[in-house]
Amino acid sequence: MAHAEVLPVATKRIGKVGDPCVMVIFGFTGDLTRRKLIPALYNLASQKLLSKEFAVIGVGRNPLSDEEARSKVAEDFKKFATGKVDPALWEDFLRRISYVSGDFDDAATYDKLKEALPKIDQEHHSHGNVFFYLATASKYFGDIVERLSKVGLMAEENGHWRRVIIEKPFGHDLDTAKALNQQLLKVISERQIYRIDHYLGKETVQNILAFRFANGIFEPIWNRRYIDHVQISVAETVGVEQRGDYYDGAGALRDMVPNHIMQLISLCAMEPPISFEANAVRDEQAKILHAIQPFSNEDVLSKTVRGQYGEGMMDGSSVPAYRSEEGVPPDSRTETFVAMRLLIDNWRWASVPFYLRTGKRLPGRNTHVVIQFRRAPFMLFRETPVENMMPNQLVLHIQPEEGISLRFAAKVPGPSMQLGEVNMDFEYADYFGQTPNTGYERLLHDCMTGDATLFQRADMVEAGWSIVNPVLDVWKALPPRDFPNYASGTWGPKEADELMERDGRRWRNFDN
Ligand code: BG6
């Protein structure tokens, strides 16, 4: 088995225990809390990255006592723990949890919280530091922060900090994202706001930066002279599950592109930052988002594709069409698939197309970035069929496989010059093993230590929306006539293949 020598990388935060603090979770009885947040906090505790002076206050509508809230958490944790549980550590964690019940839009809830916080703070010696996690429906985000601020809970005094983590969706389009930013920035400062994008919590996404900037051999060829195009695919096998109500008002474009996919593009395309300080990294990411060529109305028609899944077969079983899913109107025109071709107007990337696609009910769950290099000149291999002359591709596998592979041509043994395609593969698990992870550990820990590098700044969120806004407008003005236009279990509508074929290229599909 392969193994790596892991060098202590000189960044400011590796191994640092989070500051003493109280985490207040709005939406405590919801899915995110039980599936991700609690297991992530426990994992941090077991990696000794959580301060011993830490406590959680859950806020939710259900009237629960502290004891009832703890037993609910314990019950859920049996299902969602990501690894082996140390009973003593878990008991110690559980007793740090308390609960405040109330509606998010009721002033009394914030008065109760204001009363509870100093007591919990004193009991757990958390130094007055507090971060609020808004795991609620997005319509509450602005209002909760205003109300917290009104009762004085966002004020940073006597050397303590106050922060707020805001989940997605951050706005519904450019105008609403701007309005939410303004609403927040009226009462708190940018430095207190941690806009989360869970894609940045994925190790393999963070590894894009290490891969590009910690290795000398890739950066010199990471540009228009050597790269033919880039493909980013975020394929999902699931349908809308129980989220029909939310999803039908959002659609694949809003749900995935301005946030997760823009993060992937900016990390792959950005210039090297001058340091790993939060603003140094985010400045470079923001520059890329601003350099993406805006879509004209014609571009929307020729460079974007939308789709909606019909019924079909997944893993040998038949699955319903999107329009038959719970919470979805039978005549819904919401897209569950999107593909587009973007250009980045800067020196490094001029005329290198970035193709992206994401969709539900595709044949494999697979997120990856394909960097396709320019072809070698053909003349030496005139006798070789062109399909055997595949250009080099570097694939960054984000999930579920986590690794990197490089495809290149090699001679097939034998008397004649025949070419075969071979791969050089690196898999994370082979080298580093697997640590229990929900994807939220790093992000929670970063908030506890005040490192906002992996969180979105106001300008980045707005830049992401600026890119998709013209597409939303044109799509709204011209409702689709052919939905559903792809069967579940296929790689989306044929127009997505045509988008590439028109340029003489094709998607690389990974089924699993
Ligand atoms: C969420 C979207 O942000 O990301 C979901 O709302 C999507 O629709 C999910 O399924 C994908 O995340 P992951 O980590 O499973 O790739």
Short mmCIF file of C-alpha atoms and ligand atoms in Angstrom, two decimals:
data_model
loop_
_atom_site.label_atom_id
_atom_site.label_comp_id
_atom_site.label_asym_id
_atom_site.label_seq_id
_atom_site.Cartn_x
_atom_site.Cartn_y
_atom_site.Cartn_z
CA MET A 1 0.00 0.00 0.00
CA ALA A 2 1.20 3.48 -0.83
CA HIS A 3 1.90 5.87 1.99
CA ALA A 4 2.97 9.45 2.15
CA GLU A 5 5.30 11.33 4.37
CA VAL A 6 3.06 14.06 5.68
CA LEU A 7 5.02 17.20 6.26
CA PRO A 8 3.83 19.77 8.76
CA VAL A 9 2.67 22.46 6.37
CA ALA A 10 3.37 25.94 7.63
CA THR A 11 -0.09 27.40 7.81
CA LYS A 12 -1.38 29.35 10.72
CA ARG A 13 -4.14 27.03 11.80
CA ILE A 14 -3.15 23.38 11.56
CA GLY A 15 -3.76 21.67 14.87
CA LYS A 16 -4.86 24.82 16.65
CA VAL A 17 -7.66 24.24 19.14
CA GLY A 18 -10.74 26.35 18.44
CA ASP A 19 -11.28 29.36 20.68
CA PRO A 20 -13.50 28.92 23.73
CA CYS A 21 -17.00 29.79 22.54
CA VAL A 22 -20.72 29.12 22.50
CA MET A 23 -22.30 28.02 19.25
CA VAL A 24 -25.95 29.01 18.92
CA ILE A 25 -27.74 26.95 16.29
CA PHE A 26 -30.95 28.34 14.82
CA GLY A 27 -32.84 25.45 13.25
CA PHE A 28 -31.64 23.01 15.87
CA THR A 29 -34.16 20.27 15.16
CA GLY A 30 -33.59 20.40 11.40
CA ASP A 31 -31.78 18.04 9.07
CA LEU A 32 -28.53 19.95 8.76
CA THR A 33 -27.99 20.00 12.52
CA ARG A 34 -28.45 16.30 13.02
CA ARG A 35 -26.83 15.04 9.85
CA LYS A 36 -23.85 17.37 9.71
CA LEU A 37 -23.34 19.87 12.50
CA ILE A 38 -23.53 17.62 15.57
CA PRO A 39 -21.42 14.81 14.02
CA ALA A 40 -18.90 17.43 12.85
CA LEU A 41 -18.63 18.96 16.32
CA TYR A 42 -18.12 15.53 17.82
CA ASN A 43 -15.41 14.76 15.26
CA LEU A 44 -13.67 18.01 16.16
CA ALA A 45 -13.85 17.05 19.84
CA SER A 46 -12.36 13.65 19.12
CA GLN A 47 -9.54 15.24 17.11
CA LYS A 48 -8.92 17.56 20.09
CA LEU A 49 -9.70 20.59 17.97
CA LEU A 50 -12.70 21.68 19.99
CA SER A 51 -12.04 23.81 23.04
CA LYS A 52 -12.95 22.25 26.38
CA GLU A 53 -14.62 25.59 27.03
CA PHE A 54 -17.28 25.07 24.42
CA ALA A 55 -21.08 24.85 24.57
CA VAL A 56 -24.03 24.64 22.20
CA ILE A 57 -27.37 26.38 22.54
CA GLY A 58 -30.02 25.08 20.18
CA VAL A 59 -32.84 27.37 19.14
CA GLY A 60 -35.98 25.93 17.58
CA ARG A 61 -39.74 26.12 17.52
CA ASN A 62 -40.41 22.81 19.27
CA PRO A 63 -40.92 23.34 22.97
CA LEU A 64 -38.22 21.07 24.44
CA SER A 65 -36.44 21.02 27.78
CA ASP A 66 -32.64 20.78 27.81
CA GLU A 67 -32.99 17.11 28.69
CA GLU A 68 -35.39 16.43 25.83
CA ALA A 69 -33.18 18.27 23.39
CA ARG A 70 -30.18 16.20 24.50
CA SER A 71 -31.98 12.91 24.13
CA LYS A 72 -33.12 13.88 20.66
CA VAL A 73 -29.54 14.74 19.74
CA ALA A 74 -28.32 11.44 21.20
CA GLU A 75 -30.97 9.51 19.29
CA ASP A 76 -30.04 11.18 15.97
CA PHE A 77 -26.34 10.80 16.59
CA LYS A 78 -26.69 7.01 16.67
CA LYS A 79 -27.74 7.28 13.02
CA PHE A 80 -25.42 10.01 11.80
CA ALA A 81 -22.11 9.53 13.62
CA THR A 82 -19.39 9.15 11.00
CA GLY A 83 -17.08 6.85 12.91
CA LYS A 84 -16.45 5.01 16.15
CA VAL A 85 -17.79 6.86 19.19
CA ASP A 86 -15.99 7.17 22.51
CA PRO A 87 -18.84 7.04 25.06
CA ALA A 88 -17.06 9.23 27.65
CA LEU A 89 -16.25 11.90 25.09
CA TRP A 90 -19.80 11.82 23.75
CA GLU A 91 -21.29 12.16 27.25
CA ASP A 92 -19.02 15.11 27.92
CA PHE A 93 -20.10 16.70 24.62
CA LEU A 94 -23.78 16.06 25.23
CA ARG A 95 -23.85 17.80 28.58
CA ARG A 96 -22.67 20.99 26.88
CA ILE A 97 -25.92 21.24 24.94
CA SER A 98 -28.86 23.35 26.07
CA TYR A 99 -31.98 24.57 24.33
CA VAL A 100 -34.07 27.71 23.92
CA SER A 101 -37.46 27.39 22.29
CA GLY A 102 -39.19 30.07 20.29
CA ASP A 103 -40.11 31.40 16.88
CA PHE A 104 -37.38 33.06 14.86
CA ASP A 105 -39.62 36.04 14.20
CA ASP A 106 -40.66 36.58 17.81
CA ALA A 107 -38.79 39.18 19.86
CA ALA A 108 -39.30 37.08 23.00
CA THR A 109 -37.00 34.36 21.57
CA TYR A 110 -34.10 36.81 21.45
CA ASP A 111 -34.80 38.04 24.99
CA LYS A 112 -34.68 34.43 26.20
CA LEU A 113 -31.43 33.90 24.35
CA LYS A 114 -29.97 37.04 25.82
CA GLU A 115 -30.81 35.77 29.27
CA ALA A 116 -29.49 32.25 28.65
CA LEU A 117 -26.17 33.18 27.02
CA PRO A 118 -24.34 34.74 30.00
CA LYS A 119 -25.28 31.76 32.19
CA ILE A 120 -24.00 29.23 29.69
CA ASP A 121 -20.95 31.36 29.07
CA GLN A 122 -20.15 31.43 32.76
CA GLU A 123 -20.78 27.74 33.26
CA HIS A 124 -18.49 26.77 30.37
CA HIS A 125 -15.97 29.60 30.64
CA SER A 126 -16.37 30.45 26.98
CA HIS A 127 -15.00 33.99 27.33
CA GLY A 128 -18.06 35.69 25.85
CA ASN A 129 -17.26 34.42 22.34
CA VAL A 130 -20.34 33.38 20.42
CA PHE A 131 -21.11 32.28 16.89
CA PHE A 132 -24.60 31.93 15.55
CA TYR A 133 -25.25 29.27 12.92
CA LEU A 134 -28.30 30.01 10.80
CA ALA A 135 -29.43 26.54 9.72
CA THR A 136 -32.88 27.87 8.90
CA ALA A 137 -34.92 28.61 5.81
CA SER A 138 -33.23 31.47 3.98
CA LYS A 139 -36.14 33.87 4.46
CA TYR A 140 -35.10 34.22 8.12
CA PHE A 141 -31.40 35.07 7.61
CA GLY A 142 -31.60 38.86 7.53
CA ASP A 143 -34.26 39.11 10.16
CA ILE A 144 -32.45 36.87 12.67
CA VAL A 145 -29.25 38.89 12.39
CA GLU A 146 -31.15 42.17 12.78
CA ARG A 147 -32.91 40.88 15.86
CA LEU A 148 -29.70 39.52 17.38
CA SER A 149 -28.08 42.83 16.81
CA LYS A 150 -31.05 44.76 18.22
CA VAL A 151 -30.77 42.98 21.58
CA GLY A 152 -27.02 43.59 21.58
CA LEU A 153 -25.92 40.01 20.94
CA MET A 154 -23.74 40.85 17.93
CA ALA A 155 -21.74 43.52 19.75
CA GLU A 156 -18.04 42.70 20.18
CA GLU A 157 -16.98 44.13 23.52
CA ASN A 158 -14.33 43.40 26.13
CA GLY A 159 -12.19 41.46 23.72
CA HIS A 160 -14.76 38.79 22.82
CA TRP A 161 -15.93 38.02 19.31
CA ARG A 162 -19.36 37.54 17.76
CA ARG A 163 -19.80 35.86 14.38
CA VAL A 164 -22.58 34.48 12.27
CA ILE A 165 -22.50 31.60 9.81
CA ILE A 166 -25.04 31.90 7.05
CA GLU A 167 -26.11 28.89 5.01
CA LYS A 168 -27.15 28.91 1.40
CA PRO A 169 -29.10 29.99 -0.53
CA PHE A 170 -27.69 33.47 -0.07
CA GLY A 171 -30.37 35.35 -2.02
CA HIS A 172 -32.55 34.15 -4.85
CA ASP A 173 -30.92 36.27 -7.54
CA LEU A 174 -28.56 39.24 -7.76
CA ASP A 175 -30.99 41.80 -6.34
CA THR A 176 -32.03 39.72 -3.35
CA ALA A 177 -28.39 38.79 -2.61
CA LYS A 178 -27.45 42.47 -2.66
CA ALA A 179 -30.40 43.34 -0.46
CA LEU A 180 -29.41 40.64 2.05
CA ASN A 181 -25.83 41.87 2.11
CA GLN A 182 -27.05 45.39 2.76
CA GLN A 183 -29.39 44.25 5.50
CA LEU A 184 -26.56 42.39 7.25
CA LEU A 185 -23.93 45.05 6.75
CA LYS A 186 -26.20 47.68 8.26
CA VAL A 187 -25.99 45.94 11.64
CA ILE A 188 -22.74 43.94 11.63
CA SER A 189 -19.43 44.14 9.83
CA GLU A 190 -18.22 41.95 6.96
CA ARG A 191 -15.57 40.43 9.20
CA GLN A 192 -18.30 38.95 11.42
CA ILE A 193 -20.09 37.26 8.51
CA TYR A 194 -19.18 33.71 7.46
CA ARG A 195 -21.17 32.78 4.33
CA ILE A 196 -20.79 29.05 4.08
CA ASP A 197 -20.44 27.00 0.93
CA HIS A 198 -20.09 23.39 1.96
CA TYR A 199 -18.05 22.60 -1.18
CA LEU A 200 -15.16 24.46 0.39
CA GLY A 201 -15.28 22.06 3.33
CA LYS A 202 -14.37 19.17 1.05
CA GLU A 203 -10.73 18.13 1.33
CA THR A 204 -10.47 17.49 -2.37
CA VAL A 205 -11.72 20.99 -3.18
CA GLN A 206 -9.15 22.50 -0.84
CA ASN A 207 -6.56 20.27 -2.43
CA ILE A 208 -6.97 22.12 -5.74
CA LEU A 209 -4.96 24.96 -4.20
CA ALA A 210 -2.27 22.65 -2.83
CA PHE A 211 -2.05 20.78 -6.10
CA ARG A 212 -1.66 23.92 -8.14
CA PHE A 213 0.53 26.02 -5.91
CA ALA A 214 2.64 23.54 -3.94
CA ASN A 215 3.94 21.76 -7.03
CA GLY A 216 6.35 23.27 -9.48
CA ILE A 217 5.41 21.20 -12.50
CA PHE A 218 1.79 22.11 -13.12
CA GLU A 219 1.64 25.87 -12.81
CA PRO A 220 3.84 26.61 -15.86
CA ILE A 221 1.42 24.70 -18.11
CA TRP A 222 -1.76 25.90 -16.39
CA ASN A 223 -2.79 28.39 -19.04
CA ARG A 224 -4.11 28.98 -22.56
CA ARG A 225 -0.90 27.89 -24.24
CA TYR A 226 -1.23 24.32 -23.00
CA ILE A 227 -4.82 23.86 -21.90
CA ASP A 228 -7.48 23.22 -24.53
CA HIS A 229 -10.50 23.44 -22.25
CA VAL A 230 -11.77 22.68 -18.76
CA GLN A 231 -14.85 20.60 -17.87
CA ILE A 232 -16.54 20.72 -14.50
CA SER A 233 -19.23 18.15 -13.78
CA VAL A 234 -21.27 17.82 -10.62
CA ALA A 235 -23.43 14.81 -11.31
CA GLU A 236 -25.94 13.47 -8.83
CA THR A 237 -27.97 10.28 -8.91
CA VAL A 238 -30.55 11.49 -6.41
CA GLY A 239 -33.73 13.27 -7.43
CA VAL A 240 -35.10 16.15 -5.39
CA GLU A 241 -35.79 13.82 -2.46
CA GLN A 242 -38.01 15.51 0.12
CA ARG A 243 -37.02 19.01 -0.95
CA GLY A 244 -39.50 19.51 -3.78
CA ASP A 245 -40.97 22.65 -2.20
CA TYR A 246 -37.63 24.43 -1.97
CA TYR A 247 -36.17 23.03 -5.15
CA ASP A 248 -39.04 23.88 -7.41
CA GLY A 249 -38.62 27.55 -6.55
CA ALA A 250 -34.87 27.34 -7.09
CA GLY A 251 -33.84 24.94 -9.87
CA ALA A 252 -30.44 23.49 -10.71
CA LEU A 253 -28.93 26.78 -11.83
CA ARG A 254 -29.58 28.67 -8.59
CA ASP A 255 -29.01 25.61 -6.43
CA MET A 256 -25.55 24.73 -7.69
CA VAL A 257 -23.96 27.24 -10.05
CA PRO A 258 -23.45 30.65 -8.41
CA ASN A 259 -22.10 28.89 -5.31
CA HIS A 260 -20.56 25.40 -5.55
CA ILE A 261 -19.58 25.45 -9.21
CA MET A 262 -18.25 29.01 -9.09
CA GLN A 263 -16.06 27.95 -6.17
CA LEU A 264 -14.63 25.12 -8.24
CA ILE A 265 -14.04 27.41 -11.22
CA SER A 266 -12.39 30.13 -9.17
CA LEU A 267 -10.03 27.69 -7.41
CA CYS A 268 -9.04 26.08 -10.70
CA ALA A 269 -8.57 29.35 -12.54
CA MET A 270 -7.32 31.90 -9.99
CA GLU A 271 -3.86 33.42 -9.95
CA PRO A 272 -1.57 32.39 -7.07
CA PRO A 273 -2.50 34.45 -4.01
CA ILE A 274 0.29 36.32 -2.23
CA SER A 275 -0.45 34.35 0.96
CA PHE A 276 -3.08 32.08 2.46
CA GLU A 277 -4.60 34.98 4.38
CA ALA A 278 -8.37 35.10 3.94
CA ASN A 279 -8.49 38.23 1.85
CA ALA A 280 -5.47 37.38 -0.26
CA VAL A 281 -7.12 34.14 -1.40
CA ARG A 282 -10.57 35.64 -1.76
CA ASP A 283 -9.29 38.62 -3.75
CA GLU A 284 -7.92 36.26 -6.38
CA GLN A 285 -11.09 34.17 -6.44
CA ALA A 286 -13.19 37.31 -6.80
CA LYS A 287 -11.05 38.49 -9.73
CA ILE A 288 -11.84 35.32 -11.64
CA LEU A 289 -15.55 35.65 -11.01
CA HIS A 290 -15.42 39.21 -12.28
CA ALA A 291 -13.46 38.12 -15.36
CA ILE A 292 -16.10 35.62 -16.50
CA GLN A 293 -17.54 36.98 -19.72
CA PRO A 294 -21.12 38.13 -19.14
CA PHE A 295 -23.81 36.29 -21.11
CA SER A 296 -25.69 38.31 -23.72
CA ASN A 297 -29.24 37.15 -24.53
CA GLU A 298 -27.87 35.36 -27.62
CA ASP A 299 -25.21 33.67 -25.51
CA VAL A 300 -27.87 32.33 -23.19
CA LEU A 301 -29.56 30.70 -26.15
CA SER A 302 -26.41 29.25 -27.68
CA LYS A 303 -24.20 28.56 -24.66
CA THR A 304 -26.54 27.28 -21.99
CA VAL A 305 -28.69 24.17 -21.81
CA ARG A 306 -31.42 23.33 -19.33
CA GLY A 307 -33.13 20.05 -18.68
CA GLN A 308 -35.65 18.35 -16.48
CA TYR A 309 -35.66 14.64 -15.73
CA GLY A 310 -38.47 12.40 -16.79
CA GLU A 311 -39.04 8.92 -15.43
CA GLY A 312 -36.40 6.32 -16.07
CA MET A 313 -34.30 3.53 -14.63
CA MET A 314 -31.71 4.00 -11.92
CA ASP A 315 -29.79 0.98 -10.68
CA GLY A 316 -32.30 -1.38 -12.25
CA SER A 317 -35.38 0.22 -10.62
CA SER A 318 -37.79 2.61 -12.20
CA VAL A 319 -37.94 6.11 -10.74
CA PRO A 320 -40.58 8.81 -11.21
CA ALA A 321 -40.31 11.96 -13.29
CA TYR A 322 -39.48 15.24 -11.55
CA ARG A 323 -43.03 16.41 -12.14
CA SER A 324 -44.34 13.47 -10.11
CA GLU A 325 -42.10 14.15 -7.10
CA GLU A 326 -43.60 15.26 -3.80
CA GLY A 327 -44.00 19.04 -3.58
CA VAL A 328 -43.51 19.56 -7.34
CA PRO A 329 -46.40 20.86 -9.51
CA PRO A 330 -47.29 18.47 -12.36
CA ASP A 331 -46.56 21.16 -14.95
CA SER A 332 -43.33 22.42 -13.35
CA ARG A 333 -40.86 24.17 -15.63
CA THR A 334 -38.03 24.08 -13.13
CA GLU A 335 -34.75 22.76 -14.48
CA THR A 336 -32.98 19.85 -12.78
CA PHE A 337 -30.02 19.96 -15.17
CA VAL A 338 -27.90 22.76 -16.49
CA ALA A 339 -24.87 22.91 -18.76
CA MET A 340 -23.03 25.97 -19.96
CA ARG A 341 -19.94 27.21 -21.72
CA LEU A 342 -18.07 30.10 -20.14
CA LEU A 343 -15.07 32.15 -21.07
CA ILE A 344 -12.77 33.90 -18.67
CA ASP A 345 -11.53 37.20 -20.00
CA ASN A 346 -8.01 37.41 -18.67
CA TRP A 347 -4.50 36.83 -19.94
CA ARG A 348 -4.20 33.29 -18.62
CA TRP A 349 -7.52 31.95 -19.91
CA ALA A 350 -8.43 33.96 -23.01
CA SER A 351 -10.30 31.63 -25.43
CA VAL A 352 -10.12 28.55 -23.20
CA PRO A 353 -13.71 27.39 -22.76
CA PHE A 354 -14.89 26.24 -19.35
CA TYR A 355 -17.79 23.81 -19.74
CA LEU A 356 -19.83 23.05 -16.71
CA ARG A 357 -22.80 20.84 -16.04
CA THR A 358 -24.77 19.66 -13.08
CA GLY A 359 -27.90 17.63 -12.80
CA LYS A 360 -30.01 15.28 -10.77
CA ARG A 361 -30.85 11.69 -11.69
CA LEU A 362 -27.73 11.26 -13.80
CA PRO A 363 -26.16 7.79 -14.11
CA GLY A 364 -23.37 8.37 -11.56
CA ARG A 365 -22.71 10.47 -8.48
CA ASN A 366 -19.54 12.10 -9.49
CA THR A 367 -17.95 15.51 -9.10
CA HIS A 368 -14.79 16.11 -11.06
CA VAL A 369 -12.80 18.67 -12.98
CA VAL A 370 -11.20 17.65 -16.26
CA ILE A 371 -8.31 19.74 -17.53
CA GLN A 372 -7.79 18.79 -21.14
CA PHE A 373 -4.44 19.70 -22.65
CA ARG A 374 -3.83 20.56 -26.27
CA ARG A 375 -3.17 17.63 -28.57
CA ALA A 376 0.29 16.65 -29.62
CA PRO A 377 0.89 17.22 -33.36
CA PHE A 378 -0.36 14.19 -35.30
CA MET A 379 2.18 13.75 -38.06
CA LEU A 380 4.29 11.05 -36.43
CA PHE A 381 1.24 8.87 -35.92
CA ARG A 382 -0.46 9.18 -39.30
CA GLU A 383 -1.30 5.49 -39.32
CA THR A 384 -2.93 5.57 -35.90
CA PRO A 385 -6.71 6.03 -35.75
CA VAL A 386 -7.50 9.45 -34.30
CA GLU A 387 -9.67 8.03 -31.51
CA ASN A 388 -6.53 6.40 -30.14
CA MET A 389 -4.86 9.80 -29.99
CA MET A 390 -6.76 11.09 -27.00
CA PRO A 391 -5.34 14.34 -25.66
CA ASN A 392 -3.85 14.35 -22.18
CA GLN A 393 -6.37 14.89 -19.45
CA LEU A 394 -5.77 15.66 -15.85
CA VAL A 395 -8.80 14.78 -13.76
CA LEU A 396 -9.34 16.14 -10.28
CA HIS A 397 -11.78 13.72 -8.68
CA ILE A 398 -13.69 15.56 -5.99
CA GLN A 399 -16.24 12.91 -4.97
CA PRO A 400 -17.01 10.10 -4.33
CA GLU A 401 -13.60 9.03 -5.56
CA GLU A 402 -11.07 11.41 -4.12
CA GLY A 403 -7.91 11.67 -6.10
CA ILE A 404 -6.16 12.83 -9.21
CA SER A 405 -5.48 11.00 -12.43
CA LEU A 406 -3.49 11.83 -15.51
CA ARG A 407 -4.32 10.21 -18.81
CA PHE A 408 -1.64 9.85 -21.41
CA ALA A 409 -0.80 7.79 -24.46
CA ALA A 410 1.59 4.85 -24.36
CA LYS A 411 2.82 2.39 -26.92
CA VAL A 412 0.92 -0.89 -27.03
CA PRO A 413 3.56 -3.65 -26.92
CA GLY A 414 4.06 -5.27 -30.30
CA PRO A 415 5.87 -4.90 -33.57
CA SER A 416 3.93 -1.84 -34.79
CA MET A 417 3.52 1.65 -33.34
CA GLN A 418 0.09 1.44 -31.81
CA LEU A 419 -1.12 3.76 -29.09
CA GLY A 420 -3.12 2.94 -26.02
CA GLU A 421 -4.56 5.17 -23.35
CA VAL A 422 -3.19 4.75 -19.82
CA ASN A 423 -3.77 6.45 -16.51
CA MET A 424 -1.54 7.48 -13.68
CA ASP A 425 -3.70 7.56 -10.55
CA PHE A 426 -3.40 8.98 -7.10
CA GLU A 427 -6.09 8.12 -4.58
CA TYR A 428 -6.36 9.96 -1.33
CA ALA A 429 -7.42 6.93 0.67
CA ASP A 430 -4.29 4.99 -0.37
CA TYR A 431 -1.99 7.63 0.98
CA PHE A 432 -3.72 9.35 3.82
CA GLY A 433 -6.35 6.87 5.00
CA GLN A 434 -9.78 8.11 5.80
CA THR A 435 -10.71 10.26 8.77
CA PRO A 436 -14.36 10.45 9.76
CA ASN A 437 -15.67 13.58 8.14
CA THR A 438 -18.96 15.29 7.38
CA GLY A 439 -17.35 18.10 5.38
CA TYR A 440 -18.30 20.68 8.03
CA GLU A 441 -15.44 20.13 10.50
CA ARG A 442 -12.95 22.40 8.84
CA LEU A 443 -15.50 25.16 8.27
CA LEU A 444 -16.76 25.14 11.87
CA HIS A 445 -13.22 25.07 13.17
CA ASP A 446 -12.22 27.95 10.91
CA CYS A 447 -15.08 30.04 12.24
CA MET A 448 -13.98 29.24 15.81
CA THR A 449 -10.47 30.42 15.02
CA GLY A 450 -11.54 33.45 12.98
CA ASP A 451 -10.23 32.23 9.62
CA ALA A 452 -12.63 33.30 6.86
CA THR A 453 -10.55 32.04 3.91
CA LEU A 454 -13.03 29.32 3.01
CA PHE A 455 -16.09 31.51 3.35
CA GLN A 456 -17.62 33.72 0.74
CA ARG A 457 -17.27 37.46 0.91
CA ALA A 458 -20.14 39.79 -0.05
CA ASP A 459 -18.52 40.70 -3.38
CA MET A 460 -17.97 37.04 -4.30
CA VAL A 461 -21.58 36.10 -3.69
CA GLU A 462 -22.74 39.03 -5.78
CA ALA A 463 -20.27 38.21 -8.55
CA GLY A 464 -21.59 34.62 -8.65
CA TRP A 465 -25.14 35.87 -9.03
CA SER A 466 -24.13 38.42 -11.69
CA ILE A 467 -22.94 35.55 -13.86
CA VAL A 468 -26.16 33.57 -13.68
CA ASN A 469 -28.63 36.45 -13.55
CA PRO A 470 -28.85 37.03 -17.34
CA VAL A 471 -29.48 33.31 -17.77
CA LEU A 472 -32.28 33.38 -15.21
CA ASP A 473 -33.84 36.35 -16.99
CA VAL A 474 -33.78 34.80 -20.47
CA TRP A 475 -34.98 31.43 -19.21
CA LYS A 476 -37.85 33.11 -17.42
CA ALA A 477 -38.85 35.05 -20.51
CA LEU A 478 -38.70 31.92 -22.68
CA PRO A 479 -40.19 29.04 -20.70
CA PRO A 480 -39.01 25.60 -21.84
CA ARG A 481 -41.36 23.74 -24.14
CA ASP A 482 -39.73 20.35 -24.16
CA PHE A 483 -39.61 19.43 -20.45
CA PRO A 484 -39.05 16.70 -19.35
CA ASN A 485 -36.23 16.38 -21.87
CA TYR A 486 -34.00 13.70 -20.39
CA ALA A 487 -34.79 10.33 -18.90
CA SER A 488 -33.62 9.59 -15.38
CA GLY A 489 -30.43 7.58 -15.53
CA THR A 490 -29.04 9.36 -18.61
CA TRP A 491 -26.45 12.11 -18.93
CA GLY A 492 -28.95 14.93 -19.46
CA PRO A 493 -30.53 16.36 -22.62
CA LYS A 494 -28.81 15.77 -25.95
CA GLU A 495 -28.23 19.54 -26.26
CA ALA A 496 -25.64 19.22 -23.49
CA ASP A 497 -23.62 16.85 -25.68
CA GLU A 498 -24.16 19.10 -28.67
CA LEU A 499 -22.80 22.07 -26.71
CA MET A 500 -19.45 20.27 -26.66
CA GLU A 501 -19.70 18.54 -30.02
CA ARG A 502 -20.17 21.88 -31.79
CA ASP A 503 -16.67 22.71 -30.57
CA GLY A 504 -15.30 19.28 -31.52
CA ARG A 505 -15.13 18.15 -27.91
CA ARG A 506 -16.95 15.75 -25.64
CA TRP A 507 -17.79 15.27 -22.00
CA ARG A 508 -15.86 12.77 -20.02
CA ASN A 509 -18.38 10.67 -18.11
CA PHE A 510 -17.61 8.60 -15.07
CA ASP A 511 -20.35 6.09 -14.14
CA ASN A 512 -20.15 4.48 -10.78
C1 BG6 B 1 -26.66 21.41 -1.99
C2 BG6 B 1 -27.82 21.45 -2.95
O1 BG6 B 1 -26.16 22.70 -1.75
O2 BG6 B 1 -25.63 20.60 -2.52
C3 BG6 B 1 -28.33 20.06 -3.22
O3 BG6 B 1 -28.85 22.26 -2.41
C4 BG6 B 1 -27.22 19.17 -3.68
O4 BG6 B 1 -29.39 20.08 -4.16
C5 BG6 B 1 -26.03 19.26 -2.74
O5 BG6 B 1 -27.70 17.84 -3.73
C6 BG6 B 1 -24.83 18.52 -3.30
O6 BG6 B 1 -23.86 18.45 -2.31
P1 BG6 B 1 -22.82 17.23 -2.27
O7 BG6 B 1 -21.91 17.57 -1.13
O8 BG6 B 1 -23.65 16.00 -2.05
O9 BG6 B 1 -22.16 17.25 -3.61
#
